Structure formats: structure tokens, C-alpha cells
Amino acid sequence: DGGITQSPKYLFRKEGQNVTLSCEQNLNHDAMYWYRQDPGQGLRLIYYSQIVNDFQKGDIAEGYSVSREKKESFPLTVTSAQKNPTAFYLCASSRRDGSPLHFGNGTRLTVT
Amino acid sequence: GDSVTQMEGPVTLSEEAFLTINCTYTATGYPSLFWYVQYPGEGLQLLLKATKADDKGSNKGFEATYRKETTSFHLEKGSVQVSDSAVYFCALSASNTGNQFYFGTGTSLTVIP
């Protein structure tokens, strides 16, 4: 079955360490997205990519970095510069024609 | 810019009650509208969508009608079940903004037996 796989489901890190969240899709979608979700809040866009080797900052890109070397993969690195990294991170993908987003099951990152 | 405003929660209903979650939008173009549902600890799942004015999206007993005159896309269900307990997000996407998605803040629904 086609879908989006995020791993790991739970991730724990010490403050000051960089950490990379994995996102893989086998839907053959061109566009991929990273969102952050905090308790009781909506989704905030971190980065998005509409094509391989290209990506754009979203609303809250500071302290994050991404790469898009392959169509299927869009890893997110949470750097030590991100002041409040503890959150639920959601990866999504879609075709580029405005069709609905498909979401992974998320990674819950806890930084202490 | 484009945005979505949805009803504040949380909402608590008894089983078999009628559900309405309000959603209004602001868009400069002609957006597509969506409702997503999120169960605890999971990602969002598409519940229903409508791509043009007067379209009605429906799925699993949920319905929403794209009302251009009131810029609304309210979610309704005639008889909720305990299994409908989740967070519901209204969203829009418009081609004139590069098909970016804009989400509401979510409405938490709890259905009690």
C-alpha cells in the first residue's frame, strides 16, 4: 500500500544536539511538507519542497533544515538553534495540482 | 493572505447528538476546501473535500457544503458516535498561492456514551 512513513515515532534528545527526522513516501508525489504541531494548536509549516533539489522556508523555518535529494525522501533536521524543539512533527505529501495532502503518523520529539 | 478560522473547542456531545463545527475562510482566489480528522497520536486523515462553490463533500456520515456567499465550509453529522472523538481541522488550498495549504487551529470533539 502507498503511504508516508515517518520514523521514529518517539525521539528523545538532549538539549544542544541536532536530530534528524525521517520521512519517506511511495506515492510518487512531487511535493512534500513538514509541519509542527504543539498541544492545542494548529499546524505550522516549517519547510516544503515541490521538486527534487529544491525547497522553500515555511512560516517557522528558523532552527530547522531540510534536504530533498530524492523524490521519495524529505528528512528534517532540528538543530540546536531551535529554541523550543519539543513538539509533534508531521510530514505530508501531495501532487502539485492542489490535491489533498497525505500525512504520515508523526514523530513526537522530546528535548530535555 | 489566505486563512481559515474554525470554531473553538473543545466540544463535548452525547452519542447520537447532532454535530456542527463552523469553519470560515478568507481567500483571494478560488480555493479548494477540506476537512481533516486527527485521532490521538496519529497524523491527519482527509475526511472530505469540495473544490468549487456549492459542492458538497461527504464521507462516513459527515457533510460540508462549500458556500461562497458566506465563505463557509461547516462540518455536520446527524448522529455522532463515540468513535468520532478526535480533532477536526478545516483547511484550504488555492492555486494562486502555489497550492499551499492553510489550516484552522482544530476543534477537539469528545463524544460520551
PDB file of N, CA, C and O in Angstrom, chain A residues 22-78:
ATOM      1  N   SER A  22      13.003  11.326   9.929  1.00  0.00           N
ATOM      2  CA  SER A  22      12.896  10.716   8.609  1.00  0.00           C
ATOM      3  C   SER A  22      11.474  10.798   8.077  1.00  0.00           C
ATOM      4  O   SER A  22      10.501  10.663   8.830  1.00  0.00           O
ATOM      5  N   CYS A  23      11.356  11.011   6.758  1.00  0.00           N
ATOM      6  CA  CYS A  23      10.060  10.975   6.091  1.00  0.00           C
ATOM      7  C   CYS A  23      10.255  10.379   4.701  1.00  0.00           C
ATOM      8  O   CYS A  23      11.037  10.916   3.898  1.00  0.00           O
ATOM      9  N   GLU A  24       9.567   9.278   4.436  1.00  0.00           N
ATOM     10  CA  GLU A  24       9.649   8.590   3.149  1.00  0.00           C
ATOM     11  C   GLU A  24       8.239   8.374   2.610  1.00  0.00           C
ATOM     12  O   GLU A  24       7.354   7.986   3.351  1.00  0.00           O
ATOM     13  N   GLN A  25       8.064   8.616   1.298  1.00  0.00           N
ATOM     14  CA  GLN A  25       6.757   8.365   0.690  1.00  0.00           C
ATOM     15  C   GLN A  25       6.922   7.539  -0.581  1.00  0.00           C
ATOM     16  O   GLN A  25       7.913   7.694  -1.302  1.00  0.00           O
ATOM     17  N   ASN A  26       5.949   6.662  -0.810  1.00  0.00           N
ATOM     18  CA  ASN A  26       5.950   5.856  -2.037  1.00  0.00           C
ATOM     19  C   ASN A  26       4.701   6.120  -2.859  1.00  0.00           C
ATOM     20  O   ASN A  26       4.179   5.220  -3.533  1.00  0.00           O
ATOM     21  N   LEU A  27       4.219   7.355  -2.783  1.00  0.00           N
ATOM     22  CA  LEU A  27       3.019   7.764  -3.507  1.00  0.00           C
ATOM     23  C   LEU A  27       3.359   8.443  -4.831  1.00  0.00           C
ATOM     24  O   LEU A  27       2.461   8.871  -5.558  1.00  0.00           O
ATOM     25  N   ASN A  28       4.641   8.583  -5.110  1.00  0.00           N
ATOM     26  CA  ASN A  28       5.113   9.277  -6.308  1.00  0.00           C
ATOM     27  C   ASN A  28       4.661  10.744  -6.338  1.00  0.00           C
ATOM     28  O   ASN A  28       4.421  11.314  -7.405  1.00  0.00           O
ATOM     29  N   HIS A  29       4.548  11.331  -5.158  1.00  0.00           N
ATOM     30  CA  HIS A  29       4.150  12.733  -5.085  1.00  0.00           C
ATOM     31  C   HIS A  29       5.358  13.637  -5.278  1.00  0.00           C
ATOM     32  O   HIS A  29       6.452  13.351  -4.788  1.00  0.00           O
ATOM     33  N   ASP A  30       5.141  14.753  -5.976  1.00  0.00           N
ATOM     34  CA  ASP A  30       6.224  15.707  -6.174  1.00  0.00           C
ATOM     35  C   ASP A  30       6.459  16.569  -4.929  1.00  0.00           C
ATOM     36  O   ASP A  30       7.590  16.894  -4.600  1.00  0.00           O
ATOM     37  N   ALA A  31       5.388  16.981  -4.281  1.00  0.00           N
ATOM     38  CA  ALA A  31       5.504  17.943  -3.189  1.00  0.00           C
ATOM     39  C   ALA A  31       5.537  17.255  -1.836  1.00  0.00           C
ATOM     40  O   ALA A  31       4.806  16.286  -1.596  1.00  0.00           O
ATOM     41  N   MET A  32       6.391  17.743  -0.952  1.00  0.00           N
ATOM     42  CA  MET A  32       6.473  17.232   0.415  1.00  0.00           C
ATOM     43  C   MET A  32       6.577  18.398   1.381  1.00  0.00           C
ATOM     44  O   MET A  32       7.093  19.468   1.026  1.00  0.00           O
ATOM     45  N   TYR A  33       6.080  18.183   2.587  1.00  0.00           N
ATOM     46  CA  TYR A  33       5.937  19.260   3.568  1.00  0.00           C
ATOM     47  C   TYR A  33       6.320  18.758   4.954  1.00  0.00           C
ATOM     48  O   TYR A  33       6.113  17.595   5.285  1.00  0.00           O
ATOM     49  N   TRP A  34       6.795  19.678   5.780  1.00  0.00           N
ATOM     50  CA  TRP A  34       6.967  19.423   7.205  1.00  0.00           C
ATOM     51  C   TRP A  34       6.160  20.453   7.986  1.00  0.00           C
ATOM     52  O   TRP A  34       6.273  21.666   7.743  1.00  0.00           O
ATOM     53  N   TYR A  35       5.358  19.923   8.943  1.00  0.00           N
ATOM     54  CA  TYR A  35       4.577  20.760   9.836  1.00  0.00           C
ATOM     55  C   TYR A  35       4.956  20.459  11.277  1.00  0.00           C
ATOM     56  O   TYR A  35       5.331  19.344  11.609  1.00  0.00           O
ATOM     57  N   ARG A  36       4.782  21.460  12.093  1.00  0.00           N
ATOM     58  CA  ARG A  36       4.949  21.294  13.537  1.00  0.00           C
ATOM     59  C   ARG A  36       3.590  21.499  14.191  1.00  0.00           C
ATOM     60  O   ARG A  36       2.844  22.426  13.835  1.00  0.00           O
ATOM     61  N   GLN A  37       3.292  20.644  15.177  1.00  0.00           N
ATOM     62  CA  GLN A  37       2.034  20.762  15.914  1.00  0.00           C
ATOM     63  C   GLN A  37       2.334  20.786  17.403  1.00  0.00           C
ATOM     64  O   GLN A  37       2.984  19.880  17.925  1.00  0.00           O
ATOM     65  N   ASP A  38       1.877  21.828  18.066  1.00  0.00           N
ATOM     66  CA  ASP A  38       2.025  21.951  19.508  1.00  0.00           C
ATOM     67  C   ASP A  38       0.663  21.736  20.161  1.00  0.00           C
ATOM     68  O   ASP A  38      -0.375  21.977  19.531  1.00  0.00           O
ATOM     69  N   PRO A  39       0.648  21.308  21.426  1.00  0.00           N
ATOM     70  CA  PRO A  39      -0.628  20.970  22.080  1.00  0.00           C
ATOM     71  C   PRO A  39      -1.661  22.078  21.942  1.00  0.00           C
ATOM     72  O   PRO A  39      -1.381  23.242  22.243  1.00  0.00           O
ATOM     73  N   GLY A  40      -2.838  21.707  21.494  1.00  0.00           N
ATOM     74  CA  GLY A  40      -3.929  22.658  21.398  1.00  0.00           C
ATOM     75  C   GLY A  40      -3.785  23.671  20.284  1.00  0.00           C
ATOM     76  O   GLY A  40      -4.586  24.603  20.187  1.00  0.00           O
ATOM     77  N   GLN A  41      -2.789  23.484  19.416  1.00  0.00           N
ATOM     78  CA  GLN A  41      -2.587  24.437  18.329  1.00  0.00           C
ATOM     79  C   GLN A  41      -2.758  23.758  16.980  1.00  0.00           C
ATOM     80  O   GLN A  41      -2.763  22.552  16.860  1.00  0.00           O
ATOM     81  N   GLY A  42      -2.872  24.565  15.985  1.00  0.00           N
ATOM     82  CA  GLY A  42      -2.973  24.037  14.633  1.00  0.00           C
ATOM     83  C   GLY A  42      -1.608  23.640  14.104  1.00  0.00           C
ATOM     84  O   GLY A  42      -0.649  23.473  14.853  1.00  0.00           O
ATOM     85  N   LEU A  43      -1.547  23.482  12.792  1.00  0.00           N
ATOM     86  CA  LEU A  43      -0.313  23.080  12.136  1.00  0.00           C
ATOM     87  C   LEU A  43       0.429  24.308  11.630  1.00  0.00           C
ATOM     88  O   LEU A  43      -0.175  25.203  11.031  1.00  0.00           O
ATOM     89  N   ARG A  44       1.722  24.323  11.864  1.00  0.00           N
ATOM     90  CA  ARG A  44       2.545  25.413  11.351  1.00  0.00           C
ATOM     91  C   ARG A  44       3.569  24.832  10.376  1.00  0.00           C
ATOM     92  O   ARG A  44       4.255  23.873  10.699  1.00  0.00           O
ATOM     93  N   LEU A  45       3.677  25.458   9.215  1.00  0.00           N
ATOM     94  CA  LEU A  45       4.532  24.960   8.147  1.00  0.00           C
ATOM     95  C   LEU A  45       5.987  25.332   8.410  1.00  0.00           C
ATOM     96  O   LEU A  45       6.321  26.500   8.606  1.00  0.00           O
ATOM     97  N   ILE A  46       6.859  24.316   8.359  1.00  0.00           N
ATOM     98  CA  ILE A  46       8.283  24.534   8.607  1.00  0.00           C
ATOM     99  C   ILE A  46       9.024  24.725   7.275  1.00  0.00           C
ATOM    100  O   ILE A  46       9.669  25.747   7.046  1.00  0.00           O
ATOM    101  N   TYR A  47       8.946  23.722   6.425  1.00  0.00           N
ATOM    102  CA  TYR A  47       9.569  23.748   5.102  1.00  0.00           C
ATOM    103  C   TYR A  47       8.685  22.963   4.138  1.00  0.00           C
ATOM    104  O   TYR A  47       7.930  22.096   4.544  1.00  0.00           O
ATOM    105  N   TYR A  48       8.828  23.278   2.860  1.00  0.00           N
ATOM    106  CA  TYR A  48       8.178  22.473   1.848  1.00  0.00           C
ATOM    107  C   TYR A  48       9.059  22.392   0.609  1.00  0.00           C
ATOM    108  O   TYR A  48       9.922  23.242   0.379  1.00  0.00           O
ATOM    109  N   SER A  49       8.784  21.358  -0.171  1.00  0.00           N
ATOM    110  CA  SER A  49       9.546  21.131  -1.392  1.00  0.00           C
ATOM    111  C   SER A  49       8.579  20.681  -2.475  1.00  0.00           C
ATOM    112  O   SER A  49       7.790  19.771  -2.268  1.00  0.00           O
ATOM    113  N   GLN A  50       8.663  21.321  -3.620  1.00  0.00           N
ATOM    114  CA  GLN A  50       7.753  20.962  -4.710  1.00  0.00           C
ATOM    115  C   GLN A  50       8.443  20.132  -5.785  1.00  0.00           C
ATOM    116  O   GLN A  50       7.778  19.609  -6.686  1.00  0.00           O
ATOM    117  N   ILE A  51       9.769  20.008  -5.647  1.00  0.00           N
ATOM    118  CA  ILE A  51      10.502  19.242  -6.640  1.00  0.00           C
ATOM    119  C   ILE A  51      11.844  18.861  -6.040  1.00  0.00           C
ATOM    120  O   ILE A  51      12.336  19.531  -5.112  1.00  0.00           O
ATOM    121  N   VAL A  52      12.426  17.795  -6.558  1.00  0.00           N
ATOM    122  CA  VAL A  52      13.722  17.345  -6.048  1.00  0.00           C
ATOM    123  C   VAL A  52      14.750  18.470  -6.168  1.00  0.00           C
ATOM    124  O   VAL A  52      14.751  19.234  -7.133  1.00  0.00           O
ATOM    125  N   ASN A  53      15.621  18.538  -5.154  1.00  0.00           N
ATOM    126  CA  ASN A  53      16.716  19.516  -5.090  1.00  0.00           C
ATOM    127  C   ASN A  53      16.259  20.955  -4.961  1.00  0.00           C
ATOM    128  O   ASN A  53      17.024  21.889  -5.251  1.00  0.00           O
ATOM    129  N   ASP A  54      15.024  21.143  -4.530  1.00  0.00           N
ATOM    130  CA  ASP A  54      14.514  22.497  -4.300  1.00  0.00           C
ATOM    131  C   ASP A  54      13.583  22.481  -3.101  1.00  0.00           C
ATOM    132  O   ASP A  54      12.784  21.544  -2.941  1.00  0.00           O
ATOM    133  N   PHE A  55      13.665  23.488  -2.243  1.00  0.00           N
ATOM    134  CA  PHE A  55      12.777  23.586  -1.104  1.00  0.00           C
ATOM    135  C   PHE A  55      12.684  25.045  -0.678  1.00  0.00           C
ATOM    136  O   PHE A  55      13.557  25.866  -1.004  1.00  0.00           O
ATOM    137  N   GLN A  56      11.596  25.351   0.030  1.00  0.00           N
ATOM    138  CA  GLN A  56      11.344  26.717   0.475  1.00  0.00           C
ATOM    139  C   GLN A  56      11.012  26.741   1.957  1.00  0.00           C
ATOM    140  O   GLN A  56      10.449  25.794   2.491  1.00  0.00           O
ATOM    141  N   LYS A  57      11.344  27.851   2.597  1.00  0.00           N
ATOM    142  CA  LYS A  57      11.005  28.037   4.001  1.00  0.00           C
ATOM    143  C   LYS A  57       9.507  28.271   4.156  1.00  0.00           C
ATOM    144  O   LYS A  57       8.881  28.945   3.337  1.00  0.00           O
ATOM    145  N   GLY A  58       8.997  27.704   5.232  1.00  0.00           N
ATOM    146  CA  GLY A  58       7.629  27.990   5.610  1.00  0.00           C
ATOM    147  C   GLY A  58       7.583  29.102   6.633  1.00  0.00           C
ATOM    148  O   GLY A  58       8.460  29.961   6.687  1.00  0.00           O
ATOM    149  N   ASP A  59       6.582  29.068   7.482  1.00  0.00           N
ATOM    150  CA  ASP A  59       6.369  30.156   8.434  1.00  0.00           C
ATOM    151  C   ASP A  59       7.327  30.131   9.627  1.00  0.00           C
ATOM    152  O   ASP A  59       7.564  31.161  10.256  1.00  0.00           O
ATOM    153  N   ILE A  60       7.869  28.935   9.947  1.00  0.00           N
ATOM    154  CA  ILE A  60       8.684  28.824  11.158  1.00  0.00           C
ATOM    155  C   ILE A  60       9.961  28.038  10.878  1.00  0.00           C
ATOM    156  O   ILE A  60      10.319  27.126  11.601  1.00  0.00           O
ATOM    157  N   ALA A  61      10.712  28.420   9.852  1.00  0.00           N
ATOM    158  CA  ALA A  61      11.882  27.657   9.412  1.00  0.00           C
ATOM    159  C   ALA A  61      13.104  27.822  10.309  1.00  0.00           C
ATOM    160  O   ALA A  61      14.029  26.999  10.256  1.00  0.00           O
ATOM    161  N   GLU A  62      13.156  28.853  11.119  1.00  0.00           N
ATOM    162  CA  GLU A  62      14.359  29.110  11.905  1.00  0.00           C
ATOM    163  C   GLU A  62      14.672  27.956  12.841  1.00  0.00           C
ATOM    164  O   GLU A  62      13.820  27.493  13.599  1.00  0.00           O
ATOM    165  N   GLY A  63      15.933  27.487  12.798  1.00  0.00           N
ATOM    166  CA  GLY A  63      16.351  26.390  13.647  1.00  0.00           C
ATOM    167  C   GLY A  63      16.129  25.015  13.037  1.00  0.00           C
ATOM    168  O   GLY A  63      16.405  24.004  13.683  1.00  0.00           O
ATOM    169  N   TYR A  64      15.649  24.972  11.803  1.00  0.00           N
ATOM    170  CA  TYR A  64      15.407  23.715  11.089  1.00  0.00           C
ATOM    171  C   TYR A  64      16.153  23.726   9.755  1.00  0.00           C
ATOM    172  O   TYR A  64      16.425  24.793   9.204  1.00  0.00           O
ATOM    173  N   SER A  65      16.450  22.534   9.247  1.00  0.00           N
ATOM    174  CA  SER A  65      16.991  22.427   7.900  1.00  0.00           C
ATOM    175  C   SER A  65      16.435  21.171   7.251  1.00  0.00           C
ATOM    176  O   SER A  65      16.016  20.225   7.936  1.00  0.00           O
ATOM    177  N   VAL A  66      16.411  21.160   5.916  1.00  0.00           N
ATOM    178  CA  VAL A  66      15.885  20.012   5.174  1.00  0.00           C
ATOM    179  C   VAL A  66      16.774  19.754   3.961  1.00  0.00           C
ATOM    180  O   VAL A  66      17.614  20.574   3.591  1.00  0.00           O
ATOM    181  N   SER A  67      16.559  18.614   3.344  1.00  0.00           N
ATOM    182  CA  SER A  67      17.167  18.295   2.054  1.00  0.00           C
ATOM    183  C   SER A  67      16.148  17.528   1.237  1.00  0.00           C
ATOM    184  O   SER A  67      15.238  16.900   1.784  1.00  0.00           O
ATOM    185  N   ARG A  68      16.295  17.575  -0.075  1.00  0.00           N
ATOM    186  CA  ARG A  68      15.404  16.818  -0.962  1.00  0.00           C
ATOM    187  C   ARG A  68      16.253  16.265  -2.105  1.00  0.00           C
ATOM    188  O   ARG A  68      16.181  16.701  -3.242  1.00  0.00           O
ATOM    189  N   GLU A  69      17.030  15.261  -1.776  1.00  0.00           N
ATOM    190  CA  GLU A  69      17.916  14.652  -2.765  1.00  0.00           C
ATOM    191  C   GLU A  69      17.202  13.599  -3.598  1.00  0.00           C
ATOM    192  O   GLU A  69      17.642  13.270  -4.707  1.00  0.00           O
ATOM    193  N   LYS A  70      16.131  13.038  -3.060  1.00  0.00           N
ATOM    194  CA  LYS A  70      15.349  12.024  -3.768  1.00  0.00           C
ATOM    195  C   LYS A  70      13.874  12.393  -3.680  1.00  0.00           C
ATOM    196  O   LYS A  70      13.437  12.983  -2.695  1.00  0.00           O
ATOM    197  N   LYS A  71      13.130  12.004  -4.659  1.00  0.00           N
ATOM    198  CA  LYS A  71      11.701  12.329  -4.685  1.00  0.00           C
ATOM    199  C   LYS A  71      10.974  11.739  -3.485  1.00  0.00           C
ATOM    200  O   LYS A  71      10.043  12.328  -2.945  1.00  0.00           O
ATOM    201  N   GLU A  72      11.420  10.549  -3.047  1.00  0.00           N
ATOM    202  CA  GLU A  72      10.702   9.835  -2.002  1.00  0.00           C
ATOM    203  C   GLU A  72      11.025  10.313  -0.598  1.00  0.00           C
ATOM    204  O   GLU A  72      10.337   9.959   0.346  1.00  0.00           O
ATOM    205  N   SER A  73      12.070  11.104  -0.429  1.00  0.00           N
ATOM    206  CA  SER A  73      12.591  11.351   0.903  1.00  0.00           C
ATOM    207  C   SER A  73      12.739  12.845   1.189  1.00  0.00           C
ATOM    208  O   SER A  73      13.229  13.601   0.345  1.00  0.00           O
ATOM    209  N   PHE A  74      12.359  13.252   2.394  1.00  0.00           N
ATOM    210  CA  PHE A  74      12.417  14.674   2.769  1.00  0.00           C
ATOM    211  C   PHE A  74      12.756  14.762   4.264  1.00  0.00           C
ATOM    212  O   PHE A  74      11.912  15.086   5.092  1.00  0.00           O
ATOM    213  N   PRO A  75      14.000  14.483   4.640  1.00  0.00           N
ATOM    214  CA  PRO A  75      14.352  14.494   6.059  1.00  0.00           C
ATOM    215  C   PRO A  75      14.426  15.904   6.638  1.00  0.00           C
ATOM    216  O   PRO A  75      14.823  16.848   5.940  1.00  0.00           O
ATOM    217  N   LEU A  76      14.059  16.011   7.882  1.00  0.00           N
ATOM    218  CA  LEU A  76      14.075  17.287   8.617  1.00  0.00           C
ATOM    219  C   LEU A  76      15.093  17.205   9.742  1.00  0.00           C
ATOM    220  O   LEU A  76      15.038  16.276  10.550  1.00  0.00           O
ATOM    221  N   THR A  77      16.003  18.171   9.803  1.00  0.00           N
ATOM    222  CA  THR A  77      16.947  18.241  10.906  1.00  0.00           C
ATOM    223  C   THR A  77      16.542  19.377  11.835  1.00  0.00           C
ATOM    224  O   THR A  77      16.364  20.522  11.389  1.00  0.00           O
ATOM    225  N   VAL A  78      16.384  19.028  13.092  1.00  0.00           N
ATOM    226  CA  VAL A  78      16.102  20.018  14.124  1.00  0.00           C
ATOM    227  C   VAL A  78      17.452  20.361  14.753  1.00  0.00           C
ATOM    228  O   VAL A  78      18.100  19.505  15.365  1.00  0.00           O
TER     229      VAL A  78
END
